CSV table of C-alpha atoms and ligand atoms in Angstrom, one decimal:
chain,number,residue,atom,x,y,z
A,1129,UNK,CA,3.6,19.3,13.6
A,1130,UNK,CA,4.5,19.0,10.0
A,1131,UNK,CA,7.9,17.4,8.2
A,1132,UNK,CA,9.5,19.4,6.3
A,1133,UNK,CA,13.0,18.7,4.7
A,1134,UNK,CA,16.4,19.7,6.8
A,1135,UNK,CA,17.7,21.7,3.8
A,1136,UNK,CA,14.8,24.1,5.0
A,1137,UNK,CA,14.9,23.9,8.7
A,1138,UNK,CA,15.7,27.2,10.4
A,1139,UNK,CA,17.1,28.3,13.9
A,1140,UNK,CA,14.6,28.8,16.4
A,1141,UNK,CA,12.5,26.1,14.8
A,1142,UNK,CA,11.5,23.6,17.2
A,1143,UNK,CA,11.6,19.7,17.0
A,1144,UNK,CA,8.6,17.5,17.2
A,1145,UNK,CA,10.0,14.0,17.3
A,1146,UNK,CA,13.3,12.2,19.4
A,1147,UNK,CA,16.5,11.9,17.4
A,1148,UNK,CA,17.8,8.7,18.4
A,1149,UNK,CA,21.5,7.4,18.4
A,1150,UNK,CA,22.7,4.3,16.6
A,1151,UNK,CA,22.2,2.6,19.7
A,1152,UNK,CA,18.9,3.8,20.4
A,1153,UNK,CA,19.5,6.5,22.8
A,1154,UNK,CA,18.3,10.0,22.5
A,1155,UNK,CA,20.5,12.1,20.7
A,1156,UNK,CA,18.3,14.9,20.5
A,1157,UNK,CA,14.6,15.3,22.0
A,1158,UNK,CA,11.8,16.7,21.0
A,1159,UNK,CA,11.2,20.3,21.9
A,1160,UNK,CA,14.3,21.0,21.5
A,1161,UNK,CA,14.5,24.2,19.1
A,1162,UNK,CA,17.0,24.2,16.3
A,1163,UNK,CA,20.3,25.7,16.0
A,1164,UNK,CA,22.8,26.0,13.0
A,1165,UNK,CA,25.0,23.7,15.4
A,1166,UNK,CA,21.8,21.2,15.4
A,1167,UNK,CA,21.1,21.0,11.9
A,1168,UNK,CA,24.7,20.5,11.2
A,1169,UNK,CA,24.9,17.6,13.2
A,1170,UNK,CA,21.5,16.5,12.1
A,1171,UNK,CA,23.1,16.6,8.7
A,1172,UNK,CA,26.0,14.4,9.9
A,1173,UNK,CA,23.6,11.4,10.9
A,1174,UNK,CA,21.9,11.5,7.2
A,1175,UNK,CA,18.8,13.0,8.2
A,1176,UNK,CA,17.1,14.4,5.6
A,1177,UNK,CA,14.1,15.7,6.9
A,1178,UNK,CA,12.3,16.2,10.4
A,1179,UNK,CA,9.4,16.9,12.4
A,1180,UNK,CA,8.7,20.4,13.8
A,1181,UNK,CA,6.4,21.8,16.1
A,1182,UNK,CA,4.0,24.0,14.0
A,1183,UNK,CA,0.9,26.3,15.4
A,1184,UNK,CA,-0.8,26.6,12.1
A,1185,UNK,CA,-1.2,22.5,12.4
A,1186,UNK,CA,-1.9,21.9,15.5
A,1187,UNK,CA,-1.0,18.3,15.7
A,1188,UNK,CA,0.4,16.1,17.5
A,1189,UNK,CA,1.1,11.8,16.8
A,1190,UNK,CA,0.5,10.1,19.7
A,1191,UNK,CA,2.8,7.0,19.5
A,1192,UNK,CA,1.3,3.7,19.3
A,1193,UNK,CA,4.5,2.6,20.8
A,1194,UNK,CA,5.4,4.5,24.4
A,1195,UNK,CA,8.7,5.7,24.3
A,1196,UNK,CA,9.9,3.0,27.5
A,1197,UNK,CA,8.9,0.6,25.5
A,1198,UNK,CA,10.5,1.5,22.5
A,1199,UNK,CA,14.0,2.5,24.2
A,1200,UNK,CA,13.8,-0.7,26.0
A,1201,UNK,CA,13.3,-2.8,22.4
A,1202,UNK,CA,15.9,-0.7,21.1
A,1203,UNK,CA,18.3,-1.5,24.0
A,1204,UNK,CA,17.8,-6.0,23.9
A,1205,UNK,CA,18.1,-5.8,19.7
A,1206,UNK,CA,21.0,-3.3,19.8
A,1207,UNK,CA,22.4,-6.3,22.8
A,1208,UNK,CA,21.7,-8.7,20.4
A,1209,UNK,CA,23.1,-7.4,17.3
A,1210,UNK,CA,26.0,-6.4,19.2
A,1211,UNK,CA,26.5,-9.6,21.1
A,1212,UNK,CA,26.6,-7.7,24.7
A,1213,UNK,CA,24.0,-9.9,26.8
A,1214,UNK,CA,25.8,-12.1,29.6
A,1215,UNK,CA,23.7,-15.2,29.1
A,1216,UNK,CA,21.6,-16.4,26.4
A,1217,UNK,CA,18.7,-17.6,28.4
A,1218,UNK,CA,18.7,-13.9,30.4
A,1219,UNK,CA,18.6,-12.5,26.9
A,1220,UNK,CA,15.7,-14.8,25.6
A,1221,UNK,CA,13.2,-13.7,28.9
A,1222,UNK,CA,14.0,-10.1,28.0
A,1223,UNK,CA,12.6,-10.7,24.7
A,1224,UNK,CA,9.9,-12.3,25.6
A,1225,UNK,CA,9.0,-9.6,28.2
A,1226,UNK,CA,9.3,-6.8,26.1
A,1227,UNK,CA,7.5,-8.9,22.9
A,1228,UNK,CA,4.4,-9.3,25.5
A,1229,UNK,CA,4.6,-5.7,26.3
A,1230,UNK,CA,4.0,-4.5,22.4
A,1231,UNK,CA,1.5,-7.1,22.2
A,1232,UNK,CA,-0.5,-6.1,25.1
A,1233,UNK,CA,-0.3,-2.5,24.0
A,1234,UNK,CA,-1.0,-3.1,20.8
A,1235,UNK,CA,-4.2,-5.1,21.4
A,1236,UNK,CA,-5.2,-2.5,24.0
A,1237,UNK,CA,-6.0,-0.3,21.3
A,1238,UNK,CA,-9.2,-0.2,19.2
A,1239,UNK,CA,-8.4,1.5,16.2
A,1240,UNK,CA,-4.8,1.6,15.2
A,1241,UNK,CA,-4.0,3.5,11.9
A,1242,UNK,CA,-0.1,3.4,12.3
A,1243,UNK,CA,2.2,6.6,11.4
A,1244,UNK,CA,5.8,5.4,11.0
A,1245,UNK,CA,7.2,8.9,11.7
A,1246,UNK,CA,10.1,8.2,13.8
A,1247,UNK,CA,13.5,10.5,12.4
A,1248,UNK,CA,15.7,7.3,11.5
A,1249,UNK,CA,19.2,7.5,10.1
A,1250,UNK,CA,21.4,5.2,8.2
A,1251,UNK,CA,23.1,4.0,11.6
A,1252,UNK,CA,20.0,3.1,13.8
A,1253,UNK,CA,18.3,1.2,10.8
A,1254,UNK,CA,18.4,-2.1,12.2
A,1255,UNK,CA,16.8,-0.8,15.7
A,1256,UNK,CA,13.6,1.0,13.8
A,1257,UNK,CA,13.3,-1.6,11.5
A,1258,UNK,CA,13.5,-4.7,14.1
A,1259,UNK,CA,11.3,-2.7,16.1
A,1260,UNK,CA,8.7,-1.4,13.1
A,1261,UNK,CA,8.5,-4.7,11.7
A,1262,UNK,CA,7.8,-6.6,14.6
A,1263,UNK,CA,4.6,-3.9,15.5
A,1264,UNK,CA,3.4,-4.3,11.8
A,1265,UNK,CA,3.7,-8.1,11.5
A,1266,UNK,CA,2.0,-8.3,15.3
A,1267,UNK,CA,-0.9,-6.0,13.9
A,1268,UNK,CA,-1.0,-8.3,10.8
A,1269,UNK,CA,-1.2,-11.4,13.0
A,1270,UNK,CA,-4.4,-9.2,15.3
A,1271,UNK,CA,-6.4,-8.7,12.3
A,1272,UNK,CA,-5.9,-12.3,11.2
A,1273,UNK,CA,-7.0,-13.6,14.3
A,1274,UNK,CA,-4.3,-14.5,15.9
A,1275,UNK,CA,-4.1,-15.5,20.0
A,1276,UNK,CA,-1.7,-13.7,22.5
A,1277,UNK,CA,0.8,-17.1,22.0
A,1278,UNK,CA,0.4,-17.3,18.1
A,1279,UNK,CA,1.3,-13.6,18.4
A,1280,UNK,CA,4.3,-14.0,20.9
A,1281,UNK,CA,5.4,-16.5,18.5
A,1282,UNK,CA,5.2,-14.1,15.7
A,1283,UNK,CA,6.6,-11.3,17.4
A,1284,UNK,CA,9.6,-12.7,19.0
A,1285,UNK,CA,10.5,-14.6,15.2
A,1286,UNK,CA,9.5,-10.8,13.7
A,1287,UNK,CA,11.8,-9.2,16.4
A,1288,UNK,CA,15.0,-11.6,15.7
A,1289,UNK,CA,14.0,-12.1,12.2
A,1290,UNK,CA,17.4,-10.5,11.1
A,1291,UNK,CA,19.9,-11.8,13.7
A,1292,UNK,CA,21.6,-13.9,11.4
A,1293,UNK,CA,23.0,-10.8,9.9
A,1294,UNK,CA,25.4,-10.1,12.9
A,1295,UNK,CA,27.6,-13.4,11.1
A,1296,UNK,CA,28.2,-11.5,8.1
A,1297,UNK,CA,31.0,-8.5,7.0
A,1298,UNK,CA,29.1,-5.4,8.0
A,1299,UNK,CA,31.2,-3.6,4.3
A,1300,UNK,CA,28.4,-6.4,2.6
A,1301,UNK,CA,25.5,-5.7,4.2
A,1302,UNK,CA,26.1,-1.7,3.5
A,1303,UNK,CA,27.5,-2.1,0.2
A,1304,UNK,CA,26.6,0.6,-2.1
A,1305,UNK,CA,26.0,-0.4,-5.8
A,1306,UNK,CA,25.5,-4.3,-7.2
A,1307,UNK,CA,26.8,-7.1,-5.1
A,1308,UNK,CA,29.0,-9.7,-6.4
A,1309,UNK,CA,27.6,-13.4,-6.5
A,1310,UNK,CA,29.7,-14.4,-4.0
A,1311,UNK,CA,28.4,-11.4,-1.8
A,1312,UNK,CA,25.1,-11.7,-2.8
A,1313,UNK,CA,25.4,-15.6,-1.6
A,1314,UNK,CA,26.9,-14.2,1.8
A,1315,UNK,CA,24.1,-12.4,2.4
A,1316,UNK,CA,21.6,-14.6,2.2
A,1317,UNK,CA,23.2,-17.3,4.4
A,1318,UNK,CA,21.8,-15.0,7.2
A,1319,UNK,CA,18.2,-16.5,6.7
A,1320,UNK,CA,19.9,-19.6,7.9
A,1321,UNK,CA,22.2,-18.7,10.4
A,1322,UNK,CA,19.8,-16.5,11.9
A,1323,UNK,CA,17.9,-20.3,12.2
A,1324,UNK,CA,20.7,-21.5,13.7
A,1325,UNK,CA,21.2,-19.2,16.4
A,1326,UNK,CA,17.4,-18.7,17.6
A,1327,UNK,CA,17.1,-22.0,18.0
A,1328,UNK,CA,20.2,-23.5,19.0
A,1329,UNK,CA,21.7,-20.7,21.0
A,1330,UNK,CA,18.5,-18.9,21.9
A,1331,UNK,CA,16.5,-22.4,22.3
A,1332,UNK,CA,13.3,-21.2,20.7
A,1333,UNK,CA,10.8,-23.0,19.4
A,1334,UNK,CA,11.0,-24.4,15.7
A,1335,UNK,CA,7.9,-22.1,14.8
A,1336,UNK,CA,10.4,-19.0,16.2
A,1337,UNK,CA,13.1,-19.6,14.4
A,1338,UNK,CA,11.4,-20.7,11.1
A,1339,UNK,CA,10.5,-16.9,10.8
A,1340,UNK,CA,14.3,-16.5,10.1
A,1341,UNK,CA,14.6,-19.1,8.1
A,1342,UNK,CA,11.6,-18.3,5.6
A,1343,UNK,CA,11.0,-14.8,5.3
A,1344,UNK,CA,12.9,-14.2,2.6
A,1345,UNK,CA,11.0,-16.9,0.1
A,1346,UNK,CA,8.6,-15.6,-2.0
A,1347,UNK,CA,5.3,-17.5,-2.9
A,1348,UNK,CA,6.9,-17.9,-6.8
A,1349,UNK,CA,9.7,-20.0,-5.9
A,1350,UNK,CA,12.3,-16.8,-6.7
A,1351,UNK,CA,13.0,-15.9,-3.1
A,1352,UNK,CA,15.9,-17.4,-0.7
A,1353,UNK,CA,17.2,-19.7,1.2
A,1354,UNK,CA,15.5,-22.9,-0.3
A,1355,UNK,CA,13.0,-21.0,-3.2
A,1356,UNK,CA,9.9,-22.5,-1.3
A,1357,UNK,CA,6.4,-22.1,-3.0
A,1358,UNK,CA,3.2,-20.7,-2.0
A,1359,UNK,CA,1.7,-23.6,0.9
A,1360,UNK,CA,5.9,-24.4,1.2
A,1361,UNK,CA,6.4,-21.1,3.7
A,1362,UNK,CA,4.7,-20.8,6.4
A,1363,UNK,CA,2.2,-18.1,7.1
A,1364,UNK,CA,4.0,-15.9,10.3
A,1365,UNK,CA,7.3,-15.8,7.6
A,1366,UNK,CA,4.8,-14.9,5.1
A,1367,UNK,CA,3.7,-12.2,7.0
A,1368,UNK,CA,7.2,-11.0,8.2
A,1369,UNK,CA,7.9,-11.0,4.5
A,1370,UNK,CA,5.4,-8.1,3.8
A,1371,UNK,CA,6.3,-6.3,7.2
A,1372,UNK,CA,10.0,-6.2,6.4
A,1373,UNK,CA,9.8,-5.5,3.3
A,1374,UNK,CA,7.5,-2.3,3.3
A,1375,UNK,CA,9.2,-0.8,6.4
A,1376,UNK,CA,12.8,-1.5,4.3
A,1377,UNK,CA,11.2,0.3,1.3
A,1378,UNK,CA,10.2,3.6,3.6
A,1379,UNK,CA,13.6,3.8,5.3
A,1380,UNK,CA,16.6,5.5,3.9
A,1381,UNK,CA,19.5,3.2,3.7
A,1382,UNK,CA,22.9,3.6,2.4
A,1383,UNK,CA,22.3,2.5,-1.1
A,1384,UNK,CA,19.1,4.3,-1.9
A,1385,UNK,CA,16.7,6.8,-1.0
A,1386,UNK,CA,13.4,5.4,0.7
A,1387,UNK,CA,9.7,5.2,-1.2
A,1388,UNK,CA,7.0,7.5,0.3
A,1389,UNK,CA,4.3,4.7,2.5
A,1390,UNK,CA,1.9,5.2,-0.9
A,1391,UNK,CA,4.4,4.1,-3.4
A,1392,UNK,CA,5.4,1.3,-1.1
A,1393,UNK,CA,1.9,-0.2,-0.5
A,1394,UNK,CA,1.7,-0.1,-4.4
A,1395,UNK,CA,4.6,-2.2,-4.7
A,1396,UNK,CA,3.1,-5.0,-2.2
A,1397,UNK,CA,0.0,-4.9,-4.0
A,1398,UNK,CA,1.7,-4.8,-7.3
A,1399,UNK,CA,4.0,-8.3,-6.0
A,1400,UNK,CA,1.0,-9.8,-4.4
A,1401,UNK,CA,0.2,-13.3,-6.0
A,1402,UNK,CA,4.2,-12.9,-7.2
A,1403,UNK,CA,5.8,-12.8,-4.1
A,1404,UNK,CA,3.4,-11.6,-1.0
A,1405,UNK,CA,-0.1,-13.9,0.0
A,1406,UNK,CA,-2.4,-11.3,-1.0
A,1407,UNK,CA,-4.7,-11.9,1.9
A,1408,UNK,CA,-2.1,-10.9,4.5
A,1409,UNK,CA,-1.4,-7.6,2.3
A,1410,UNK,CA,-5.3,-6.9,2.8
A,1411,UNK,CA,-5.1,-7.2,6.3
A,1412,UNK,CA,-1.7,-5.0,6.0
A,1413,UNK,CA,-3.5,-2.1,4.3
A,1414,UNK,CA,-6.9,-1.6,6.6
A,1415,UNK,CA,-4.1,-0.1,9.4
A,1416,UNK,CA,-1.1,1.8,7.5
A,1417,UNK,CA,-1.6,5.1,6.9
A,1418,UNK,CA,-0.8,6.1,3.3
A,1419,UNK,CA,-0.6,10.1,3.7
A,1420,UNK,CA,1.0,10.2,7.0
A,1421,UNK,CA,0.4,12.9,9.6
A,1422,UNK,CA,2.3,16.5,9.0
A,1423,UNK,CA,3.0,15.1,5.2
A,1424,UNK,CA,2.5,17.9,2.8
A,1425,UNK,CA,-0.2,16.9,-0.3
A,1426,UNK,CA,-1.8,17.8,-3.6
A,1427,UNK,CA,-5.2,17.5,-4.2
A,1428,UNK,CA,-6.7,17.3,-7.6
A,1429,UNK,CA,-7.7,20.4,-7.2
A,1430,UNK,CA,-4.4,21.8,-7.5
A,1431,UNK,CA,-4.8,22.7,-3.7
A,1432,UNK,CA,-1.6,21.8,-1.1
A,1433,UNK,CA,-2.2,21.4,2.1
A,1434,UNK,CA,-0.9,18.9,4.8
A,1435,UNK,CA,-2.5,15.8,6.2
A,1436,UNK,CA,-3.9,16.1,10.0
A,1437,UNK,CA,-6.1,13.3,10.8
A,1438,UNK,CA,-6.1,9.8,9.3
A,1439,UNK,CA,-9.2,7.9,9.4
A,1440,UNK,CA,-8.9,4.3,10.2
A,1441,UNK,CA,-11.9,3.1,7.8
A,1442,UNK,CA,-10.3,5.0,4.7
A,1443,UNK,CA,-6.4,4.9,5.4
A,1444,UNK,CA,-5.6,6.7,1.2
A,1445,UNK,CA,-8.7,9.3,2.3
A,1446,UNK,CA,-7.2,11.3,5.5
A,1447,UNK,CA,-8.3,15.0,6.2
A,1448,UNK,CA,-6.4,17.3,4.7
A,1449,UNK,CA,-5.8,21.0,5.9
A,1450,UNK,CA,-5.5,23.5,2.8
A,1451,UNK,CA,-3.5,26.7,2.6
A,1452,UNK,CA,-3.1,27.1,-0.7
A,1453,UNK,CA,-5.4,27.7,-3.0
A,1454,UNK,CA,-5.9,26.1,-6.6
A,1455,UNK,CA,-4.2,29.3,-8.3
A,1456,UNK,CA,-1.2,28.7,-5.7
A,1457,UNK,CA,-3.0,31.5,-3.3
A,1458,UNK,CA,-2.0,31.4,0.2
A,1459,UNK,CA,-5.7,31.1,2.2
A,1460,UNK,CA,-6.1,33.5,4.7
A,1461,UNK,CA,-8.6,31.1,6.9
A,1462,UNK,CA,-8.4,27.4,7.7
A,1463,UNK,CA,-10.3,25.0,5.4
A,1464,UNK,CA,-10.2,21.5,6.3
A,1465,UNK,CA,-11.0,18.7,3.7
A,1466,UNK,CA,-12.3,15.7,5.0
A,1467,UNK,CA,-11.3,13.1,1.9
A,1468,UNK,CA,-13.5,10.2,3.2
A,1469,UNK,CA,-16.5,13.0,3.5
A,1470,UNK,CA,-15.6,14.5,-0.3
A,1471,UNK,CA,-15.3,11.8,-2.8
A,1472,UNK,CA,-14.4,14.2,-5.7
A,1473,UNK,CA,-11.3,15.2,-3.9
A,1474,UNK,CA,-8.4,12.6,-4.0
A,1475,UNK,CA,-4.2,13.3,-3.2
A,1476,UNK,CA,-2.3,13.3,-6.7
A,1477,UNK,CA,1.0,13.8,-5.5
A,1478,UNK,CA,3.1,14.0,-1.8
A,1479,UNK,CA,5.5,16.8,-1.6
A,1480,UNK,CA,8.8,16.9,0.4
A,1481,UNK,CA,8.3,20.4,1.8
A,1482,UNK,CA,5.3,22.5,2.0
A,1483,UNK,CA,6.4,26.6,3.3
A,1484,UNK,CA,3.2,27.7,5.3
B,1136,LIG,FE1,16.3,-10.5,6.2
């Protein structure tokens, strides 16, 4: 498996990961091949690059997430969001059930080091990123000790951190180019409506719905609603913060391209202290994978290759399979260099699209 962009993808070609709908169906599943038809329509959702099936690889990313689980999460937020549920309360033990389940999968595992390689496009945003950001804040809360409840607290605030957002203009939220204040003002209400309706319509707990409320501040005083400080927030919106923030950075939306995971984890650490509790961003970077699987790389060496294993003890040193040479030769036998192993190699630059 390797990604390579759609301007490149070929009939016959197969696919490696789902293609899910904007509301979290299966549009078009893995293993199936490519066809011009395909590739067009691929091209009407705003993909811009995919996953294919590739022999001189040989991997595969085994999802942390199964893939009930994950059409299940995507089917209560897409109810939410789109206000489809009967009754609140049937609702609120759906999420609860399916916030236990990634919690109980998630702590089943050893080591995680998490590849967020799902194909997204600009309509299903709010389904991977609900989804995403409720896995990466729950992993947060596992390696700072959390217990099963402090984590179903977490994850069901992580999960519904966004709700607020189904109370305002959709033509806002989308906008391309700089808001106006007003706008700008519109969109942040959804911090406290999002408050509002977890716990007065949803009737969660205080701790629940405080996620909504607070994971927009920043630890400087310059984020929203209030412009709470540092000990002012508390920690689960604290950690939302960084969750929802890096998985925003490494997804295309409508106004802007996304950040590769590298340059993203750059930015936390470069706003930690400023906006994100540096601790939690610690935690955050022992289990995201910087390179991610099938990503095409540069070594220092001037050889490309593409990443095939992360290791969980050195997430930026991943083993990377070469196939070109320093001099831009094509190799004619596999040479795999294992970064955490080989010191004196490091990754200088991510491509979009490696040809092997
Ligand atoms: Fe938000």
């Amino acid at each position: 498996m390797r990604r390579i962009l759609l301007k490149n993808a070929k009939e016959g070609m197969m696919l490696a990961r789902d293609i899910y709908s904007e509301d979290g169906k299966v549009l078009i599943a893995s293993g199936q091949k490519l066809t011009n038809s395909v590739i067009k329509r691929l091209k009407e959702f705003g993909v811009y690059d995919i996953y294919i099936v590739d022999d001189n690889t040989e991997i595969y990313i085994e999802d942390v997430i199964t893939k009930e689980i994950k059409e299940e999460a995507f089917q209560i937020v897409n109810d939410v969001f789109s206000s489809k549920y009967i009754n609140t309360q049937e609702i609120t033990s759906e999420i609860k059930e399916i916030v236990s389940k990634i919690i109980s999968t998630l702590l089943n595992q050893k080591e995680i080091i998490l590849n967020l390689c799902d194909i997204r496009t600009v309509g299903n945003y709010t389904l991977f990123h609900s989804l995403n950001t409720t896995v990466l804040s729950i992993l947060i809360g596992i390696k700072l000790g959390y217990d099963f409840d402090k984590l179903m607290v977490l994850g069901m605030g992580t999960l519904l951190h966004d709700v607020g957002k189904i109370k305002i203009p959709k033509n806002i939220l989308s906008k391309r180019g700089p808001l106006q204040e007003k706008e700008y003002e519109m969109i942040k209400m959804h911090t406290i409506v999002g408050y509002d309706i977890l716990s007065s319509e949803y009737k969660f707990e205080q701790n629940v719905a405080e996620i909504a409320l607070f994971h927009h501040e920043r630890l400087d005083g310059s984020g929203y609603p209030f412009g709470k400080t540092r000990d002012e927030i508390p920690q689960m919106a604290k950690i939302v913060a960084v969750a929802d923030v890096f998985d925003a950075l490494v997804s295309d939306r409508e106004f802007r391209k996304r950040l590769k995971p590298h340059m993203a984890i750059e930015y936390l650490l470069n706003s930690c202290s400023t906006h994100f509790d540096s601790y939690i961003v610690s935690k955050f970077v022992t289990f995201i994978s910087l390179f991610q699987i099938g990503t095409p790389v540069v070594l220092n060496t001037r050889e490309k290759g593409i990443v095939v294993h992360n290791n969980p003890k050195f997430p930026s040193r991943p083993i990377v399979r070469i196939f070109y040479d320093s001099e831009g030769k094509r190799l004619a036998f596999r040479k795999d260099i294992d970064l955490a192993l080989n010191f004196h190699y490091y990754i200088v630059d991510v491509l979009d699209d490696l040809e092997i």
